mmCIF file of C-alpha atoms in Angstrom:
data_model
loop_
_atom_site.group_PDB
_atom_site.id
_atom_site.type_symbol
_atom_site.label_atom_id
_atom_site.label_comp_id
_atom_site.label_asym_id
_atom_site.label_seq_id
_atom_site.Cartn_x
_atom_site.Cartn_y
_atom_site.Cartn_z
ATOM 1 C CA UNK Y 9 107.099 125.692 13.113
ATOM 2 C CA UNK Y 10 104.130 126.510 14.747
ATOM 3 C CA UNK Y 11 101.228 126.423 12.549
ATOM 4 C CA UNK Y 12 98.320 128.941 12.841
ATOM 5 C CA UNK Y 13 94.883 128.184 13.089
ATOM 6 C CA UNK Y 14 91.842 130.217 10.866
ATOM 7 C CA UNK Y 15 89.621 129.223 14.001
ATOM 8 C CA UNK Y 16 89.306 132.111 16.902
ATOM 9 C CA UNK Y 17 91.407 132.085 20.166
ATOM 10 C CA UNK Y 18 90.357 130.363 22.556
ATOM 11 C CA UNK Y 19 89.416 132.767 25.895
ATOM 12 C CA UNK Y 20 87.023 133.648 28.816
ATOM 13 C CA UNK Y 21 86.178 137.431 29.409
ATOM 14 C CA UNK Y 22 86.519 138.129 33.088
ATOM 15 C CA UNK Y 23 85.043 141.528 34.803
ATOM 16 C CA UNK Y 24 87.586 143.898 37.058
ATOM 17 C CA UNK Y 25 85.099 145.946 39.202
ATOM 18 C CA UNK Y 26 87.261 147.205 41.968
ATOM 19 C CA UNK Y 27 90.274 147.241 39.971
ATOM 20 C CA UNK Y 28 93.213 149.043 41.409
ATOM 21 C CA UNK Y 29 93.782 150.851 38.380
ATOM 22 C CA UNK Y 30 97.503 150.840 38.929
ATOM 23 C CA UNK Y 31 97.943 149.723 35.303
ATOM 24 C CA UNK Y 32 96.198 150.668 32.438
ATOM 25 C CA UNK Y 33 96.270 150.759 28.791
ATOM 26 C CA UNK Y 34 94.679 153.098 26.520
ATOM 27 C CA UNK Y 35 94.978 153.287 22.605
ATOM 28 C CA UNK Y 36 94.400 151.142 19.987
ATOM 29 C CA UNK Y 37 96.427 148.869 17.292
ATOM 30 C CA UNK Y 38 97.656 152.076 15.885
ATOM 31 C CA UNK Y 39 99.184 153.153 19.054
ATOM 32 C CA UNK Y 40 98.716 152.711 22.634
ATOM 33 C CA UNK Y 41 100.283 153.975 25.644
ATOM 34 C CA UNK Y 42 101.276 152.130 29.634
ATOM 35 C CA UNK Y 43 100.150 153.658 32.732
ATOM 36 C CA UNK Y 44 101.870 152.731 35.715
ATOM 37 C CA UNK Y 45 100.001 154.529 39.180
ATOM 38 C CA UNK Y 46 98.494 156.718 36.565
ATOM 39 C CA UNK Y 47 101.322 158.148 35.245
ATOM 40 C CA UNK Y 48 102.512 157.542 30.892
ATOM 41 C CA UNK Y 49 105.077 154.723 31.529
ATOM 42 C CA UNK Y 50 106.007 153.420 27.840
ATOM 43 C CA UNK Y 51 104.235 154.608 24.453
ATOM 44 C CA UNK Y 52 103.935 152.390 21.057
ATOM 45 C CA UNK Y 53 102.669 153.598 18.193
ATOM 46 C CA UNK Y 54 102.944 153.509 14.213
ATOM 47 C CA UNK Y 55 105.344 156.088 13.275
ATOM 48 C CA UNK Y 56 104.227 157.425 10.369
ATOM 49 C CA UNK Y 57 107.136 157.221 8.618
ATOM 50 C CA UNK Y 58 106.704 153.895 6.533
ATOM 51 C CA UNK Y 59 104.302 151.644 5.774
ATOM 52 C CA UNK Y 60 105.066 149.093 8.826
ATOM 53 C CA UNK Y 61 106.842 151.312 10.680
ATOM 54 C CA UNK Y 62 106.806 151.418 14.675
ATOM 55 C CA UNK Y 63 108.138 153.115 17.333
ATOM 56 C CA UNK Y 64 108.345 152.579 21.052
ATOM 57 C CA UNK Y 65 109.137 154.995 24.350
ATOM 58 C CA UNK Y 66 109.552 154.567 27.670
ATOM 59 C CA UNK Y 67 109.425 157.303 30.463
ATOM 60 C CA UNK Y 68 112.678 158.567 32.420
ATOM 61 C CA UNK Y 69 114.464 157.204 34.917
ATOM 62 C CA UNK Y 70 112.369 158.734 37.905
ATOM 63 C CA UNK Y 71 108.606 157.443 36.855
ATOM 64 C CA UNK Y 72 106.825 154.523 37.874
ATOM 65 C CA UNK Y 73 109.028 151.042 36.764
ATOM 66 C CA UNK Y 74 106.673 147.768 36.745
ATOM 67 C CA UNK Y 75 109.094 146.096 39.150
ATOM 68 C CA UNK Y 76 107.296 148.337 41.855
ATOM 69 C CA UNK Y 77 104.232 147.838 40.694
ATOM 70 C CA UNK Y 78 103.261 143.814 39.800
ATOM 71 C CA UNK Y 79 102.479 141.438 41.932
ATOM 72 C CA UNK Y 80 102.623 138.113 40.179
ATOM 73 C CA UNK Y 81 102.282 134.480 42.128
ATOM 74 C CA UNK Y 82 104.459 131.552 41.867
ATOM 75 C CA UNK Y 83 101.698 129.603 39.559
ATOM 76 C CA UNK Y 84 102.863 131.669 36.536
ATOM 77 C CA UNK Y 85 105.975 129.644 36.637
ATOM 78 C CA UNK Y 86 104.277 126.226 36.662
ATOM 79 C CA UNK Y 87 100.750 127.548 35.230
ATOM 80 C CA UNK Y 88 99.753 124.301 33.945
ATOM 81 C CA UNK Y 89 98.772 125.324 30.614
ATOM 82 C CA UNK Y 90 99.999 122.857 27.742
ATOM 83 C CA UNK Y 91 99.397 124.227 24.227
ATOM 84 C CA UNK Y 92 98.156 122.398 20.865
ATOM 85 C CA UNK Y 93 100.893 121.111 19.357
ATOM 86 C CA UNK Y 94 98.886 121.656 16.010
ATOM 87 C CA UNK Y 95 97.745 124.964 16.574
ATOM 88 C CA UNK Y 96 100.012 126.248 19.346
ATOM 89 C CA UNK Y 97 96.789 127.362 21.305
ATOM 90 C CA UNK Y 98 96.236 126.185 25.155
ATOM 91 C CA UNK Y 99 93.082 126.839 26.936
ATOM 92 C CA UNK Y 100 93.081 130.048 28.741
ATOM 93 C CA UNK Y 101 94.124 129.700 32.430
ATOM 94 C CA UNK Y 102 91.442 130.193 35.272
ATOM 95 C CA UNK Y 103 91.161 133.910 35.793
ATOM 96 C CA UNK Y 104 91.464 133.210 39.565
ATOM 97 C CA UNK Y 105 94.603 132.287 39.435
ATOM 98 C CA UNK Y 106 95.625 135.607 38.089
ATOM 99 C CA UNK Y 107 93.737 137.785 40.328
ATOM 100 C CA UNK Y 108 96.813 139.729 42.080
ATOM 101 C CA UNK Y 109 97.474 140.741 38.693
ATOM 102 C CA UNK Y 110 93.704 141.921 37.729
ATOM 103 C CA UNK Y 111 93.376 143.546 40.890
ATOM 104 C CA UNK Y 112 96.601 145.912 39.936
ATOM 105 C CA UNK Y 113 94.059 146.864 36.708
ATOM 106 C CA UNK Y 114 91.555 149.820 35.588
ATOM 107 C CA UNK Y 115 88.137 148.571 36.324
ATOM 108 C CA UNK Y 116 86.567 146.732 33.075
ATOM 109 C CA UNK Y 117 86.266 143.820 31.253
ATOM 110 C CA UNK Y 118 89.286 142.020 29.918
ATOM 111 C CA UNK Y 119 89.496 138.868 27.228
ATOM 112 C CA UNK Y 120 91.937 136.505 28.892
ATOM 113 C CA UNK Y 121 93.517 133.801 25.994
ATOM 114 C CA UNK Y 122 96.911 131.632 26.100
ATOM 115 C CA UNK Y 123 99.036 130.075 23.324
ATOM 116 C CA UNK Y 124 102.472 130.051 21.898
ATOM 117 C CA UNK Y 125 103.828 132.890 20.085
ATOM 118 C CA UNK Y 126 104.347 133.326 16.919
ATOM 119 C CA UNK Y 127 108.182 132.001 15.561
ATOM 120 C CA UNK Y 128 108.956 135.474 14.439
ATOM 121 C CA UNK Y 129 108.563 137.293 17.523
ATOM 122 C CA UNK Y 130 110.340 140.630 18.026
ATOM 123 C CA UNK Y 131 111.160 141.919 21.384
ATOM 124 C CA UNK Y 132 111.744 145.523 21.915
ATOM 125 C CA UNK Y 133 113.643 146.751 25.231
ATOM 126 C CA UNK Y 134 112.139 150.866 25.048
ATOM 127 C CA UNK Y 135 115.185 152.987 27.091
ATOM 128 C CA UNK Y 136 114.566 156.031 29.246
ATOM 129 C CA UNK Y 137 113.244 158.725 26.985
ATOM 130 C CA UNK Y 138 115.367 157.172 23.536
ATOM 131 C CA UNK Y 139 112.906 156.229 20.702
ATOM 132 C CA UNK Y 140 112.959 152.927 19.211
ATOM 133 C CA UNK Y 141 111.975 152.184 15.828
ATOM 134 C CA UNK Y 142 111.749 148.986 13.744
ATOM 135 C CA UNK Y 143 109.359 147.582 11.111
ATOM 136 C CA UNK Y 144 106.906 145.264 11.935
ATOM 137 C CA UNK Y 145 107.799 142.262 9.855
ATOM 138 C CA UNK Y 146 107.080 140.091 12.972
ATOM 139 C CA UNK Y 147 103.673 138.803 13.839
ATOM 140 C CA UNK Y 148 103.830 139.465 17.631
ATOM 141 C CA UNK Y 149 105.842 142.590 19.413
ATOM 142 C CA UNK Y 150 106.754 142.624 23.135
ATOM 143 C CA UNK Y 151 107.450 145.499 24.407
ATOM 144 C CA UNK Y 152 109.774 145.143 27.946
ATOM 145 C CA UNK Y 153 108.948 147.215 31.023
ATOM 146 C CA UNK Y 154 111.331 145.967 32.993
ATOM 147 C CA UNK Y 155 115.304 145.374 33.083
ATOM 148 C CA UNK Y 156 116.891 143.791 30.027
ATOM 149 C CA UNK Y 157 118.431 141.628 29.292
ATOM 150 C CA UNK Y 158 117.202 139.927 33.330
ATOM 151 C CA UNK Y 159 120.263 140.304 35.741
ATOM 152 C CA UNK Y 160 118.885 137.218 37.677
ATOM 153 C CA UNK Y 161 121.069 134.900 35.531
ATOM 154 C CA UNK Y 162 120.187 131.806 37.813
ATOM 155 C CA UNK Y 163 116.276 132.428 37.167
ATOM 156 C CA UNK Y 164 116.362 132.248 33.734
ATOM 157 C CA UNK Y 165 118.749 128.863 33.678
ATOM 158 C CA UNK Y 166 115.888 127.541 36.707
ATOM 159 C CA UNK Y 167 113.289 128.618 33.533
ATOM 160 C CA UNK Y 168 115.464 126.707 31.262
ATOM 161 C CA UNK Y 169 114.937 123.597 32.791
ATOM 162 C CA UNK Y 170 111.601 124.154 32.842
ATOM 163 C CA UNK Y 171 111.047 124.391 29.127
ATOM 164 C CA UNK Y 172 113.277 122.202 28.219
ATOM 165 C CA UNK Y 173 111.371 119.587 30.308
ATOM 166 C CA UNK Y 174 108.052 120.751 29.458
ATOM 167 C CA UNK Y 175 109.011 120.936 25.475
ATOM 168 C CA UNK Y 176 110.702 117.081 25.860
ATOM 169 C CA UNK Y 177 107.343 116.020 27.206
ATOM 170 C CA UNK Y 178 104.937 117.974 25.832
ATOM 171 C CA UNK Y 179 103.242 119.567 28.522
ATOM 172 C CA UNK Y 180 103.104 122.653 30.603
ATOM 173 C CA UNK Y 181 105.109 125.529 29.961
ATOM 174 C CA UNK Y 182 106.005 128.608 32.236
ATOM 175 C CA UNK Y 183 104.051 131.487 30.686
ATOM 176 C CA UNK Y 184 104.231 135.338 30.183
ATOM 177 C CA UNK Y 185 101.652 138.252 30.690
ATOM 178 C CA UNK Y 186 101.320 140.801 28.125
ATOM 179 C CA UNK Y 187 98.511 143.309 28.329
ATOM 180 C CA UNK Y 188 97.255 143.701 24.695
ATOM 181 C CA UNK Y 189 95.248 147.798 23.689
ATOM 182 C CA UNK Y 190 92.726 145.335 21.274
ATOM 183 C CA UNK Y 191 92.718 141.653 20.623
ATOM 184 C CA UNK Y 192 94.000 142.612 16.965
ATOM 185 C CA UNK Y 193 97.011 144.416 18.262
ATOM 186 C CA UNK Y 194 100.335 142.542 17.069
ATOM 187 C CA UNK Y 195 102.129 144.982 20.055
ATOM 188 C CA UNK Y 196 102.049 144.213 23.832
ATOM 189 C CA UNK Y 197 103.340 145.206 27.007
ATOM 190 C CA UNK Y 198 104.952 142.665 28.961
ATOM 191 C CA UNK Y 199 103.781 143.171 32.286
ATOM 192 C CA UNK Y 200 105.922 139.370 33.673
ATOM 193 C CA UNK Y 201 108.001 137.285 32.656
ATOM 194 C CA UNK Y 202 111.039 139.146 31.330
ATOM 195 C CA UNK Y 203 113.258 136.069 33.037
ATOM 196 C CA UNK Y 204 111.119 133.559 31.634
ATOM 197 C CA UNK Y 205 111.423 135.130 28.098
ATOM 198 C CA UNK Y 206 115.187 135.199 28.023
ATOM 199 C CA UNK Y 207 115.122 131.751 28.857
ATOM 200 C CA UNK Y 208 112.738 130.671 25.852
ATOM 201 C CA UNK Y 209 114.866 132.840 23.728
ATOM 202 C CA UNK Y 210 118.092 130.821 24.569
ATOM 203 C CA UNK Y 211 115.848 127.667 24.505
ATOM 204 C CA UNK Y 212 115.395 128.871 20.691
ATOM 205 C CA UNK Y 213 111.323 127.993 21.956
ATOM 206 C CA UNK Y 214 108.543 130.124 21.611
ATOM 207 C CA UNK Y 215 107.076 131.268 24.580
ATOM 208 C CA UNK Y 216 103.658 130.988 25.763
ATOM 209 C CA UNK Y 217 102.161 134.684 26.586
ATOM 210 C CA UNK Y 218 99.204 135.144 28.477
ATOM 211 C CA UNK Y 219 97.325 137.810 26.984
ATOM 212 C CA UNK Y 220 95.209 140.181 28.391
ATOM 213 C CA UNK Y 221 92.913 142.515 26.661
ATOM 214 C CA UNK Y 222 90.265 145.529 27.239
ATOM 215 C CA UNK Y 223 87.297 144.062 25.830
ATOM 216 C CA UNK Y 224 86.442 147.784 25.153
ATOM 217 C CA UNK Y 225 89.399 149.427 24.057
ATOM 218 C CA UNK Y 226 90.303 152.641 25.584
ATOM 219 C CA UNK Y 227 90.345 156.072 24.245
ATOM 220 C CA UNK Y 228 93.469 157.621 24.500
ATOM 221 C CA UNK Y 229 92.487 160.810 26.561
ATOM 222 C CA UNK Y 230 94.740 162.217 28.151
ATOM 223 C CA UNK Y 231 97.108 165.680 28.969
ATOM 224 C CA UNK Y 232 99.067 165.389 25.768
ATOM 225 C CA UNK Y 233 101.907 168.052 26.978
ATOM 226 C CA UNK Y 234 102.290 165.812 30.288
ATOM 227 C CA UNK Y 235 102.780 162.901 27.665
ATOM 228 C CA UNK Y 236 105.128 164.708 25.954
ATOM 229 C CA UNK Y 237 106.958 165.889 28.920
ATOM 230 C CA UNK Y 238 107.189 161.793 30.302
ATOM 231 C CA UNK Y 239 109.123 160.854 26.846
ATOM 232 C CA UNK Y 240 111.326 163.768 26.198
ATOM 233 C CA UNK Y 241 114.274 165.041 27.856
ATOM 234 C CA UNK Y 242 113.892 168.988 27.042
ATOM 235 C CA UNK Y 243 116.165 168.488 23.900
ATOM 236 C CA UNK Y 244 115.256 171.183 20.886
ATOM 237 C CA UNK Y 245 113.582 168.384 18.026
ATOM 238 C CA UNK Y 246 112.938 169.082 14.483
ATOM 239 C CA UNK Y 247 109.689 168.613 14.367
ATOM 240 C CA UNK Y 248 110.281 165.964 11.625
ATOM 241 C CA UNK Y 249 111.682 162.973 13.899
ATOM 242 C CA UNK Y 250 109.289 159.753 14.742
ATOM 243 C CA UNK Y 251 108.151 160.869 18.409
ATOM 244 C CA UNK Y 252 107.357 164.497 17.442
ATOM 245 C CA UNK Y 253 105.456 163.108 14.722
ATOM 246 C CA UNK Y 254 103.520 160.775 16.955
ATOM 247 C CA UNK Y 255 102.578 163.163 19.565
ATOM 248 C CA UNK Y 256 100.838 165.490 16.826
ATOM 249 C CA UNK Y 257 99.053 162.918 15.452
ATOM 250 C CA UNK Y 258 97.635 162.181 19.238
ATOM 251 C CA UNK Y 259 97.006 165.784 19.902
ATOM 252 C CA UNK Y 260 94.802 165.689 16.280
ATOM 253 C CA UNK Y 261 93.328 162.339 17.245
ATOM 254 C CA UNK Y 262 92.175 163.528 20.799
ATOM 255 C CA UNK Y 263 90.314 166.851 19.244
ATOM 256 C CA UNK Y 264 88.868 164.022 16.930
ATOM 257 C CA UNK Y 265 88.036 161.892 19.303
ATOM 258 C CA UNK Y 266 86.179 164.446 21.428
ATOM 259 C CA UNK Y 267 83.674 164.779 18.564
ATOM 260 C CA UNK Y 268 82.916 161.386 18.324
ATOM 261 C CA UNK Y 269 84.932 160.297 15.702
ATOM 262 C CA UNK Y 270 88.243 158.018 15.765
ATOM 263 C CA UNK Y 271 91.283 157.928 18.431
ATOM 264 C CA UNK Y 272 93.551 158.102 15.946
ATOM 265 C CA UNK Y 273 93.563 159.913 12.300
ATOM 266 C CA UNK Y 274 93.558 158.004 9.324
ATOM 267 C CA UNK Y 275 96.636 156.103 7.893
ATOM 268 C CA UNK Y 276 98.222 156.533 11.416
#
């Protein structure tokens, strides 16, 4: 079992000045929402509805899909990166080496840190425009944006081989990139390696994520009916069920926000 440390995460803050903007996250632990080319991609937020319950969305069919989007390099496969085997913490990666991936980012300054996940690690696969609710019992949520389960059946066993060697010897790992609303947020996106995460699941291993953060997080202003319009699929809704709920609490949270106060209301 990996053991956890009381000592912070390791990590080096790196500025994005001419950012691409292509993907962007905006929210906060209590809920958060993917851009993809400026557009609402996938939504995560606290339901409302219990006291650890979540809830995740992802666009339709015809927005922006990550697969079009990312441009990852062949390091993340090999990164180099060998975690603690006390602590399950590795020292984060050299931003440079991920810089087709920053470049796809909104302009800012992100917290880049590296390390195992935790053992109870949940990973949630959002469909087009159906809600997806769970508690979070888990320490660590990752939230797909891509095809799964992978179809590429021969890159995950190729990843297989990798961890299995890298576990046997104890050193480097293939990693994954999640992009992370705050550093305290147990919920991220995973932006690559949904091939590389099927093959630590079969592996029974847990995988070493990449995670980038905002250093700032992002207020969540945006159109709220154009949100609404990216999740739902014109069916008539109670007014009671998770998503509704969510996208009232946003709508009070941005007239909040506007005044200064907090993105999201109380107890959301």
């Amino acid at each position: 079992m990996t053991r956890r440390s009381s000592s912070p995460r390791p990590s080096v803050c790196v500025d994005v000045p001419d950012g691409h903007g292509v993907i962007e996250v905006v929210g906060d632990e209590g809920g958060s929402l993917l851009l993809l080319a400026g557009d609402p991609a996938v939504l995560e937020a606290n339901d409302g509805c219990g006291s650890l319950g979540w809830l995740a969305v992802r666009a339709g069919t015809g927005g922006p899909g990550i697969s079009e989007v990312k441009y990852l390099t062949e390091w993340l496969g090999a990164p180099g990166l060998v975690p603690d085997p006390r602590t399950g913490r590795a020292e984060p990666p050299d931003p440079e080496c991920l810089s087709p991936l920053l470049s796809l980012l909104a302009p800012g300054r992100y917290v880049v840190s590296a390390g195992l996940a935790p053992d109870h690690l949940r990973v949630v696969h959002p469909r087009a425009r159906r809600v997806e609710s769970w508690y979070a019992e888990e320490a660590l949520a990752l939230v797909t944006t891509d095809a799964w389960p992978p179809r590429d059946h021969r890159a995950v066993r190729a990843y297989g081989d990798r961890i299995r060697a890298g576990g046997a010897a104890g050193g480097a790992l293939p990693a994954l990139v999640a992009l992370f609303p705050t550093t305290g947020s147990t919920v991220g996106y995973l932006l690559d390696g949904h091939h590389k995460l099927a093959a630590y699941e079969r592996a029974g291993t847990p995988p070493l994520v990449i995670r980038l953060t905002p250093q700032q997080p992002r207020p969540l202003r945006h159109d709220l009916d154009r949100i609404r319009a990216a999740f739902t699929d014109g069916t008539p809704r109670t007014g009671g069920d998770a998503l509704s709920v969510v996208l009232s609490a946003l709508r009070a949270g941005a007239a909040v926000t506007e005044t200064g106060g907090p993105p999201w209301p109380a107890g959301l």
